[in-house]
């Protein structure tokens, strides 16, 4: 089964353009000049975290006893033992817990610490195309790679964040990573930072105060029950003791940062996206200059904060959304503009420094026209299911309000005046919708709708190819078009291209370009390569499919229910 490319990135060098694509936990590179496959990176040892001392605990239960420590009576009935046998009789320490409880705890620990390979959830490249930054979700790690001349990836560092990262960007000088997590905090990390040795007993780094600015938090000692199997005899009390041990034998630890970092700012609400902008006095109509951090959250807010070292100072807010804000984007050629979208049925164009909304763009009108004209499924019942799914009525979203959510926004500058109007283009994807909506940004800072591109499947990610006047779209080949949980039939999964090319220029305009790579043939070649992104799915196919749906779709879960206000 071929895993879709959930993340795409482009490394644009002067002589070579390299496409970086993530399929599950693996990262692949391709040469866009000739369409050849270059290399793959596969994680090794990622997620293989075992509780300390687990491998040393091999105690076995007494023969003739059940796993819960009760004696077996006639006809399988159980009864409390009249006299508890001490573990010291078997050569064990008398102050340890019972062998039965240890075995049960060990089984759960081993089951939960089986090696896993976290999927890549974010993928970006530096401006000079020398480094690649990837974020893996389940282990909350930021990976930095060196992109070599042959297209292979050399792993340089792996830094685990305290909370799951949800957005990542780079400072203009490519030397600093800005990482936002769902807890609401934004951290800055050096691109090529290295880990620092920590004290084995305290869990603190020797220079923790210089790393954090506020010192590091030591490991929290877990609660240990005063009772043990030697002092507890009744069945009910032994069950209570087992429940306590399950919760306290593996306490959550506050791990110290073992790498250089700085906490810049924090949101009270769940943070969704961020952007780093540097304004010059000439580029700003409001006269402002300097660096700024723009952040959005689940509570409909867009905050404008100063850049480091004054990130704690809030310059203002952009308020106008009534639902969560999932995506914000700043056109790199006009950085005083901000475009935002989320759970509302519209986009907003902002003069973000002043906090003024310049234009409100209606999405629902164009979405409705596309939905009514699209002939994606022939059966009438399937059409109704498609319309319900793309309107947010899928059972996994828990929302039947008929709303949709913006899952991605990308911008392209009109470098060679390929279109008669507009300085650039904005492409918008809606979660679980097999279409991409395109607007033009005009010189008077408005957005004019251009067209809607129907696709073979749901949009996962987009990479802009300005040199080729095209965009490359990552398609979900596993789920049905318009659904976030219905799985395609096995044969149709192989037929759907995982990459789809949208040529924005005419054939005459494309002939003027020096780069004549057949992008359509390239997308077919990559999509049909069964060795790239192939997943070996075991017996639990439904479990794998459920985990895949959860990793690919989650924007709609940001929507508040009526009980949350």
Coordinates of C-alpha atoms in Angstrom, one line a residue:
X1 CA 0.0 0.0 0.0
X2 CA 1.5 3.3 -1.1
X3 CA 1.5 6.0 1.6
X4 CA 0.5 9.5 0.3
X5 CA 3.0 12.4 0.4
X6 CA 1.7 14.3 3.3
X7 CA 4.4 17.0 3.2
X8 CA 6.2 18.7 0.2
X9 CA 9.1 21.2 0.1
X10 CA 11.3 22.7 -2.6
X11 CA 15.0 23.3 -2.5
X12 CA 15.6 25.9 -5.3
X13 CA 19.3 26.0 -6.2
X14 CA 20.7 28.0 -9.1
X15 CA 21.6 24.8 -11.0
X16 CA 19.1 22.3 -9.6
X17 CA 15.6 22.2 -8.1
X18 CA 15.1 19.4 -5.7
X19 CA 11.7 18.2 -4.5
X20 CA 11.6 16.9 -0.9
X21 CA 8.6 14.7 -0.2
X22 CA 7.6 13.0 3.1
X23 CA 5.6 9.7 3.0
X24 CA 4.9 8.6 6.5
X25 CA 8.1 8.7 8.4
X26 CA 10.4 8.6 5.3
X27 CA 11.7 11.5 3.3
X28 CA 12.5 11.3 -0.4
X29 CA 14.3 13.6 -2.8
X30 CA 13.8 14.1 -6.5
X31 CA 15.7 16.1 -9.2
X32 CA 13.1 18.4 -10.9
X33 CA 15.6 19.1 -13.8
X34 CA 15.4 15.6 -15.2
X35 CA 12.8 13.9 -13.0
X36 CA 15.1 11.4 -11.4
X37 CA 14.9 9.9 -7.9
X38 CA 17.8 10.9 -5.8
X39 CA 17.7 9.5 -2.3
X40 CA 15.6 8.5 0.7
X41 CA 16.0 9.0 4.4
X42 CA 14.5 6.4 6.8
X43 CA 14.4 6.9 10.5
X44 CA 16.4 4.5 12.6
X45 CA 15.9 4.3 16.4
X46 CA 13.3 7.0 16.4
X47 CA 10.6 6.3 19.0
X48 CA 12.5 3.4 20.6
X49 CA 12.1 4.7 24.1
X50 CA 11.9 2.1 26.9
X51 CA 11.2 2.9 30.5
X52 CA 14.4 2.8 32.6
X53 CA 15.1 -0.6 34.0
X54 CA 12.4 -2.4 32.1
X55 CA 14.8 -4.9 30.6
X56 CA 15.9 -6.0 34.1
X57 CA 12.5 -6.7 35.5
X58 CA 11.8 -10.4 34.5
X59 CA 9.9 -11.6 37.6
X60 CA 7.4 -14.4 36.9
X61 CA 4.2 -15.2 38.8
X62 CA 4.0 -18.1 41.2
X63 CA 2.7 -21.3 39.6
X64 CA -0.9 -22.0 40.3
X65 CA -1.8 -18.4 40.6
X66 CA -3.8 -16.2 38.3
X67 CA -2.4 -13.0 37.0
X68 CA -4.4 -11.0 39.6
X69 CA -2.7 -12.8 42.5
X70 CA -5.8 -14.8 43.6
X71 CA -5.8 -18.5 44.3
X72 CA -7.9 -20.6 42.0
X73 CA -10.6 -22.6 43.7
X74 CA -13.0 -25.3 42.6
X75 CA -14.6 -24.8 39.2
X76 CA -12.4 -21.8 38.4
X77 CA -13.7 -19.8 41.4
X78 CA -11.3 -17.5 43.2
X79 CA -10.8 -16.7 46.8
X80 CA -8.5 -14.7 48.9
X81 CA -5.4 -16.6 50.2
X82 CA -5.5 -17.3 53.9
X83 CA -1.8 -16.5 54.2
X84 CA 0.2 -14.4 51.8
X85 CA 3.4 -16.0 50.6
X86 CA 6.3 -13.6 50.8
X87 CA 8.5 -13.1 47.8
X88 CA 11.6 -13.6 50.1
X89 CA 10.7 -17.4 50.0
X90 CA 11.7 -17.3 46.4
X91 CA 14.8 -15.4 46.8
X92 CA 13.2 -12.0 46.0
X93 CA 13.5 -8.8 48.1
X94 CA 10.7 -8.7 50.7
X95 CA 10.2 -5.0 50.3
X96 CA 9.3 -5.2 46.6
X97 CA 5.9 -5.4 45.2
X98 CA 4.2 -8.7 44.3
X99 CA 5.5 -10.6 41.3
X100 CA 2.0 -10.7 39.8
X101 CA 1.7 -7.0 39.8
X102 CA 5.2 -6.4 38.5
X103 CA 4.5 -8.8 35.5
X104 CA 1.2 -6.9 34.7
X105 CA 3.0 -3.6 34.8
X106 CA 5.8 -4.8 32.7
X107 CA 3.5 -6.1 30.0
X108 CA 1.8 -2.7 29.7
X109 CA 5.2 -0.9 29.6
X110 CA 6.6 -3.1 26.9
X111 CA 3.5 -2.9 24.8
X112 CA 3.5 0.9 25.0
X113 CA 7.2 1.1 24.3
X114 CA 7.3 -0.9 21.1
X115 CA 9.4 0.8 18.4
X116 CA 7.3 3.2 16.3
X117 CA 8.2 5.6 13.5
X118 CA 6.5 9.0 13.9
X119 CA 5.2 10.6 10.7
X120 CA 6.6 13.8 9.4
X121 CA 4.0 16.6 9.9
X122 CA 6.0 19.7 8.8
X123 CA 8.7 20.1 6.2
X124 CA 10.6 23.3 5.2
X125 CA 13.9 24.3 3.6
X126 CA 16.3 27.1 4.1
X127 CA 16.5 29.9 1.5
X128 CA 19.9 28.8 0.4
X129 CA 18.6 25.2 -0.1
X130 CA 21.4 23.8 2.0
X131 CA 19.3 22.5 4.9
X132 CA 16.0 20.7 5.4
X133 CA 13.9 21.0 8.7
X134 CA 11.4 18.3 9.4
X135 CA 9.0 17.9 12.4
X136 CA 7.8 14.5 13.5
X137 CA 4.5 14.5 15.4
X138 CA 4.3 11.6 17.9
X139 CA 7.8 12.1 19.3
X140 CA 7.6 16.0 19.1
X141 CA 11.1 16.2 17.5
X142 CA 12.7 18.8 15.2
X143 CA 15.1 17.2 12.8
X144 CA 17.7 19.2 10.8
X145 CA 19.3 17.7 7.7
X146 CA 22.1 18.8 5.5
X147 CA 21.0 18.6 1.8
X148 CA 24.1 17.3 0.0
X149 CA 25.0 18.0 -3.6
X150 CA 23.8 14.5 -4.7
X151 CA 20.4 15.1 -3.1
X152 CA 20.9 12.9 -0.1
X153 CA 20.0 14.0 3.4
X154 CA 22.6 13.9 6.2
X155 CA 20.9 14.0 9.6
X156 CA 22.5 16.6 11.8
X157 CA 20.4 17.0 14.9
X158 CA 17.2 15.8 16.6
X159 CA 15.7 18.0 19.3
X160 CA 12.6 17.0 21.3
X161 CA 10.2 19.7 22.2
X162 CA 8.2 19.6 25.4
X163 CA 4.9 19.8 23.5
X164 CA 3.9 18.7 20.0
X165 CA 4.9 21.4 17.4
X166 CA 2.1 22.7 15.2
X167 CA 3.9 25.3 13.1
X168 CA 7.5 26.1 12.2
X169 CA 9.3 28.8 10.2
X170 CA 12.7 30.3 9.7
X171 CA 14.1 33.8 10.4
X172 CA 15.1 35.7 7.3
X173 CA 18.8 34.9 7.9
X174 CA 18.1 31.2 8.0
X175 CA 20.0 30.8 11.2
X176 CA 17.1 30.6 13.6
X177 CA 14.1 28.2 13.8
X178 CA 10.9 29.5 15.2
X179 CA 8.7 26.7 16.6
X180 CA 5.1 27.0 17.9
X181 CA 3.4 24.2 19.8
X182 CA -0.2 23.5 20.6
X183 CA 0.3 24.5 24.2
X184 CA 0.6 28.1 22.9
X185 CA 4.3 28.8 23.3
X186 CA 6.7 29.9 20.6
X187 CA 10.4 29.0 20.9
X188 CA 13.5 30.0 19.0
X189 CA 16.2 27.5 18.3
X190 CA 19.5 27.8 16.4
X191 CA 19.4 26.0 13.1
X192 CA 22.6 24.2 13.7
X193 CA 22.4 23.9 17.5
X194 CA 23.7 20.9 19.3
X195 CA 22.6 19.1 22.4
X196 CA 24.1 19.8 25.8
X197 CA 25.1 17.0 28.2
X198 CA 22.7 16.8 31.2
X199 CA 23.4 15.8 34.7
X200 CA 22.5 12.1 35.2
X201 CA 20.9 12.6 38.6
X202 CA 19.3 16.1 38.5
X203 CA 18.3 16.1 34.8
X204 CA 19.6 19.6 34.4
X205 CA 22.2 20.8 32.0
X206 CA 25.3 22.5 33.5
X207 CA 24.4 25.7 31.7
X208 CA 20.6 25.5 32.0
X209 CA 20.2 29.0 33.2
X210 CA 22.1 30.4 30.1
X211 CA 20.1 28.1 27.9
X212 CA 16.6 28.9 29.2
X213 CA 17.1 32.3 30.7
X214 CA 15.0 31.1 33.6
X215 CA 16.7 27.9 34.5
X216 CA 15.6 24.4 33.9
X217 CA 13.1 22.2 35.7
X218 CA 14.4 19.0 37.3
X219 CA 12.8 15.6 36.9
X220 CA 9.7 15.2 39.0
X221 CA 9.7 12.2 41.3
X222 CA 6.6 10.0 40.9
X223 CA 4.3 9.1 43.8
X224 CA 5.0 5.7 45.4
X225 CA 2.1 4.1 47.3
X226 CA 2.8 3.4 51.0
X227 CA 0.9 0.1 50.7
X228 CA 2.4 -3.0 49.1
X229 CA 1.3 -6.5 48.3
X230 CA 2.6 -7.6 51.8
X231 CA 0.2 -5.2 53.6
X232 CA -2.9 -5.5 51.3
X233 CA -4.9 -8.7 51.4
X234 CA -8.5 -8.2 50.4
X235 CA -9.4 -8.5 46.8
X236 CA -10.8 -4.9 46.5
X237 CA -7.7 -3.4 48.1
X238 CA -5.4 -5.4 45.8
X239 CA -7.3 -4.1 42.8
X240 CA -7.0 -0.5 44.1
X241 CA -3.2 -1.0 44.6
X242 CA -2.9 -2.3 41.0
X243 CA -4.7 0.7 39.6
X244 CA -2.4 3.0 41.6
X245 CA 0.7 1.3 40.3
X246 CA -0.5 1.5 36.7
X247 CA -0.8 5.3 37.1
X248 CA 2.3 6.0 39.2
X249 CA 4.9 3.5 38.0
X250 CA 5.4 5.5 34.8
X251 CA 5.2 9.1 36.0
X252 CA 5.3 11.9 33.4
X253 CA 8.6 13.7 33.8
X254 CA 9.4 17.3 33.2
X255 CA 12.5 16.9 31.1
X256 CA 15.1 19.6 31.0
X257 CA 15.9 21.1 27.6
X258 CA 19.3 19.7 26.6
X259 CA 19.8 22.2 23.8
X260 CA 20.0 25.9 23.3
X261 CA 16.6 27.6 23.1
X262 CA 14.6 30.6 24.1
X263 CA 10.9 31.1 25.0
X264 CA 9.7 34.0 23.0
X265 CA 6.0 34.3 23.7
X266 CA 2.9 32.4 24.6
X267 CA -0.8 32.2 23.9
X268 CA -3.5 31.2 26.4
X269 CA -5.3 29.4 23.6
X270 CA -4.2 26.6 21.3
X271 CA -1.7 28.1 18.8
X272 CA -2.3 27.1 15.1
X273 CA 0.1 29.0 12.9
X274 CA 2.9 31.6 12.8
X275 CA 4.9 33.8 10.5
X276 CA 8.1 35.8 10.9
X277 CA 8.2 39.1 9.0
X278 CA 10.9 41.8 8.7
X279 CA 9.7 45.2 7.5
X280 CA 11.8 48.0 6.1
X281 CA 10.6 51.6 6.4
X282 CA 10.1 51.8 2.6
X283 CA 8.0 48.6 2.5
X284 CA 5.7 49.6 5.2
X285 CA 2.8 52.0 4.5
X286 CA 2.4 52.5 8.3
X287 CA 6.0 53.6 8.8
X288 CA 6.9 50.6 10.9
X289 CA 10.1 48.7 10.5
X290 CA 11.8 45.8 12.3
X291 CA 11.0 42.2 12.8
X292 CA 7.6 40.9 13.9
X293 CA 6.1 37.5 14.9
X294 CA 2.5 36.9 13.7
X295 CA 0.6 34.1 15.5
X296 CA -2.9 32.7 15.2
X297 CA -4.9 30.6 17.6
X298 CA -8.1 28.7 18.2
X299 CA -9.8 31.7 19.8
X300 CA -10.2 33.6 16.5
X301 CA -7.2 35.9 17.4
X302 CA -4.2 37.0 15.3
X303 CA -1.5 38.5 17.5
X304 CA 1.2 40.9 16.2
X305 CA 4.3 40.7 18.5
X306 CA 7.7 42.3 18.1
X307 CA 10.6 40.1 17.0
X308 CA 13.4 39.0 19.3
X309 CA 14.6 40.3 21.8
X310 CA 11.3 42.1 22.4
X311 CA 8.9 39.3 21.6
X312 CA 7.1 39.8 24.8
X313 CA 5.7 43.2 23.6
X314 CA 2.4 42.9 21.8
X315 CA 2.0 45.5 19.0
X316 CA -1.7 44.7 18.3
X317 CA -4.3 42.2 17.2
X318 CA -6.1 41.5 14.0
X319 CA -9.7 40.7 15.0
X320 CA -12.5 39.8 12.6
X321 CA -12.8 36.0 12.5
X322 CA -15.7 34.3 14.3
X323 CA -14.2 30.8 14.2
X324 CA -10.7 29.5 14.7
X325 CA -7.8 30.7 12.5
X326 CA -6.0 27.8 11.1
X327 CA -3.7 29.4 8.5
X328 CA -2.0 32.7 8.0
X329 CA 0.3 33.7 5.0
X330 CA 2.3 36.8 4.2
X331 CA 3.1 37.3 0.5
X332 CA 6.9 37.6 0.4
X333 CA 6.8 40.4 -2.2
X334 CA 4.3 42.5 -0.2
X335 CA 5.0 41.8 3.5
X336 CA 2.7 44.4 4.9
X337 CA -0.2 42.2 3.8
X338 CA -1.6 39.2 5.7
X339 CA -4.1 36.7 4.5
X340 CA -5.9 34.5 7.1
X341 CA -8.4 31.7 7.0
X342 CA -9.8 29.0 9.2
X343 CA -13.2 27.8 10.2
X344 CA -15.1 30.7 8.7
X345 CA -16.6 30.7 5.2
X346 CA -14.3 33.7 4.2
X347 CA -10.7 34.8 4.0
X348 CA -9.6 38.2 5.3
X349 CA -6.8 40.4 3.9
X350 CA -5.2 42.5 6.6
X351 CA -2.9 45.5 6.9
X352 CA -1.6 43.6 9.9
X353 CA 0.6 46.4 11.4
X354 CA -2.4 48.6 11.9
X355 CA -4.9 45.8 12.5
X356 CA -7.2 46.9 9.7
X357 CA -9.2 44.4 7.6
X358 CA -8.8 45.5 4.0
X359 CA -10.9 42.9 2.2
X360 CA -13.2 39.9 3.1
X361 CA -13.2 37.2 0.5
X362 CA -16.2 34.9 0.3
X363 CA -15.2 31.2 0.0
X364 CA -18.6 29.6 0.3
X365 CA -19.9 31.1 -3.0
X366 CA -17.1 29.7 -5.1
X367 CA -17.1 26.4 -3.1
X368 CA -20.9 26.0 -3.7
X369 CA -20.5 26.6 -7.5
X370 CA -17.7 24.0 -7.7
X371 CA -19.6 21.5 -5.6
X372 CA -22.7 21.8 -7.8
X373 CA -20.8 21.6 -11.0
X374 CA -18.3 18.8 -10.1
X375 CA -19.2 15.4 -11.4
X376 CA -16.9 13.4 -9.2
X377 CA -19.1 10.5 -8.3
X378 CA -21.9 9.0 -10.4
X379 CA -24.2 7.4 -7.8
X380 CA -26.6 9.8 -6.2
X381 CA -26.1 8.5 -2.7
X382 CA -22.3 9.0 -3.2
X383 CA -22.9 12.6 -4.3
X384 CA -24.9 13.2 -1.1
X385 CA -22.1 11.6 1.0
X386 CA -19.5 13.7 -0.8
X387 CA -21.4 16.9 -0.2
X388 CA -21.8 16.0 3.5
X389 CA -18.2 15.1 3.8
X390 CA -16.8 18.3 2.2
X391 CA -19.2 20.4 4.3
X392 CA -17.7 19.1 7.5
X393 CA -20.5 16.5 8.2
X394 CA -18.1 13.6 8.2
X395 CA -18.6 11.4 11.3
X396 CA -15.0 11.9 12.4
X397 CA -15.3 15.7 12.6
X398 CA -18.3 15.6 15.0
X399 CA -19.6 18.7 13.2
X400 CA -22.8 18.8 11.3
X401 CA -23.0 22.6 10.9
X402 CA -22.3 22.5 7.2
X403 CA -19.0 24.4 7.6
X404 CA -15.6 23.8 6.1
X405 CA -12.1 24.6 7.2
X406 CA -9.1 26.0 5.5
X407 CA -6.2 23.5 5.6
X408 CA -3.6 25.3 3.6
X409 CA -2.7 28.5 1.8
X410 CA 0.2 29.1 -0.6
X411 CA 1.3 32.2 -2.6
X412 CA 3.0 32.6 -6.0
X413 CA 4.5 35.9 -7.3
X414 CA 3.6 36.8 -10.9
X415 CA 7.2 37.1 -11.8
X416 CA 7.0 37.0 -15.6
X417 CA 3.5 38.6 -15.9
X418 CA 1.9 35.4 -17.0
X419 CA -1.5 36.8 -16.0
X420 CA -2.9 40.2 -17.0
X421 CA -4.0 41.1 -13.5
X422 CA -2.5 40.7 -10.1
X423 CA 0.9 40.9 -8.5
X424 CA 0.6 37.2 -7.4
X425 CA -1.7 34.3 -6.8
X426 CA -3.1 32.7 -3.6
X427 CA -4.1 29.1 -3.6
X428 CA -6.4 27.8 -0.9
X429 CA -7.2 24.2 0.1
X430 CA -10.1 23.1 2.2
X431 CA -9.8 20.0 4.4
X432 CA -11.3 16.9 2.7
X433 CA -12.1 18.8 -0.5
X434 CA -10.7 17.5 -3.8
X435 CA -10.2 21.0 -5.2
X436 CA -7.8 24.0 -5.1
X437 CA -9.2 27.6 -5.2
X438 CA -7.2 30.3 -6.8
X439 CA -7.3 34.1 -6.3
X440 CA -5.2 36.9 -7.7
X441 CA -3.8 39.7 -5.5
X442 CA -4.3 43.0 -7.2
X443 CA -2.1 46.1 -6.9
X444 CA -4.8 47.8 -4.7
X445 CA -4.5 44.9 -2.2
X446 CA -7.7 43.2 -3.1
X447 CA -8.3 39.5 -4.1
X448 CA -10.1 38.6 -7.3
X449 CA -11.2 35.0 -7.8
X450 CA -9.6 33.3 -10.8
X451 CA -10.7 29.7 -10.9
X452 CA -11.2 26.4 -9.1
X453 CA -9.0 23.4 -9.9
X454 CA -10.7 20.1 -9.5
X455 CA -8.4 17.3 -8.5
X456 CA -8.3 13.5 -8.3
X457 CA -8.4 13.5 -4.5
X458 CA -8.1 15.6 -1.4
X459 CA -5.3 18.1 -1.1
X460 CA -2.6 17.4 1.4
X461 CA 0.1 19.8 0.5
X462 CA 1.3 22.1 -2.3
X463 CA 4.7 23.2 -3.5
X464 CA 4.9 26.3 -5.8
X465 CA 7.1 26.0 -8.9
X466 CA 7.6 29.6 -10.0
X467 CA 10.3 28.7 -12.5
X468 CA 7.9 26.3 -14.3
X469 CA 4.8 28.6 -13.7
X470 CA 3.1 25.6 -12.1
X471 CA 2.2 24.1 -8.8
X472 CA 2.6 20.5 -7.6
X473 CA -0.2 19.2 -5.4
X474 CA 0.1 16.2 -3.1
X475 CA -3.1 14.1 -3.4
X476 CA -4.6 11.7 -0.9
X477 CA -4.6 8.4 -2.8
X478 CA -5.9 6.4 0.2
X479 CA -9.2 8.1 1.1
X480 CA -12.2 8.7 -1.3
X481 CA -12.3 12.1 -2.8
X482 CA -14.3 14.3 -0.5
X483 CA -14.0 12.1 2.5
X484 CA -11.6 12.1 5.4
X485 CA -12.4 8.5 6.6
X486 CA -13.8 6.4 3.7
X487 CA -11.0 4.3 2.2
X488 CA -10.7 3.8 -1.5
X489 CA -10.8 0.3 -2.9
X490 CA -7.4 -1.3 -3.2
X491 CA -7.2 -1.1 -7.0
X492 CA -8.3 2.5 -7.2
X493 CA -5.5 3.5 -4.7
X494 CA -3.0 2.3 -7.2
X495 CA -4.6 4.3 -10.0
X496 CA -4.7 7.7 -8.2
X497 CA -1.6 9.8 -8.7
X498 CA 0.0 10.9 -5.5
X499 CA 1.3 14.1 -7.2
X500 CA -0.8 16.2 -9.6
X501 CA 0.6 19.1 -11.6
X502 CA -1.4 22.2 -12.4
X503 CA 0.2 24.3 -15.2
X504 CA -0.9 27.9 -14.8
X505 CA 0.6 29.2 -18.0
X506 CA -0.4 28.5 -21.5
X507 CA 1.5 26.2 -23.8
X508 CA 3.0 29.2 -25.6
X509 CA 4.1 30.8 -22.4
X510 CA 5.6 27.5 -21.1
X511 CA 7.7 27.2 -24.3
X512 CA 9.4 30.4 -23.4
X513 CA 10.8 28.8 -20.3
X514 CA 14.3 27.4 -20.4
X515 CA 13.2 24.4 -18.3
X516 CA 11.3 22.0 -20.3
X517 CA 10.8 19.1 -17.8
X518 CA 7.5 17.3 -18.5
X519 CA 6.0 17.7 -15.0
X520 CA 3.0 15.5 -15.9
X521 CA 5.2 12.6 -16.8
X522 CA 7.3 13.2 -13.7
X523 CA 4.2 13.1 -11.4
X524 CA 3.1 9.8 -13.0
X525 CA 6.6 8.3 -12.6
X526 CA 6.8 9.3 -8.9
X527 CA 3.2 8.2 -8.2
X528 CA 3.6 4.8 -9.9
X529 CA 6.9 4.0 -8.2
X530 CA 5.7 1.3 -5.8
X531 CA 9.0 1.3 -3.9
X532 CA 8.6 4.9 -2.8
X533 CA 6.3 5.3 0.1
X534 CA 5.3 1.7 0.2
X535 CA 3.9 0.6 3.6
X536 CA 3.8 -2.9 4.9
X537 CA 0.5 -3.1 6.8
X538 CA 0.1 -6.0 9.2
X539 CA -3.1 -7.6 10.3
X540 CA -4.6 -4.5 11.9
X541 CA -5.5 -2.8 8.6
X542 CA -8.3 -0.8 10.2
X543 CA -6.0 0.5 12.9
X544 CA -3.5 1.6 10.3
X545 CA -6.2 3.4 8.3
X546 CA -7.6 5.1 11.4
X547 CA -4.1 6.3 12.4
X548 CA -3.5 7.5 8.8
X549 CA -6.8 9.5 8.8
X550 CA -5.9 11.1 12.1
X551 CA -2.4 12.1 10.9
X552 CA -3.7 13.6 7.6
X553 CA -6.8 15.4 8.8
X554 CA -7.3 17.3 12.0
X555 CA -8.1 20.9 11.2
X556 CA -11.9 20.5 11.7
X557 CA -11.2 19.3 15.3
X558 CA -10.3 22.9 16.1
X559 CA -13.9 23.9 15.8
X560 CA -15.5 24.5 19.1
X561 CA -18.6 22.7 20.1
X562 CA -21.6 24.6 21.4
X563 CA -20.7 23.5 25.0
X564 CA -17.3 25.2 24.7
X565 CA -18.7 28.6 23.9

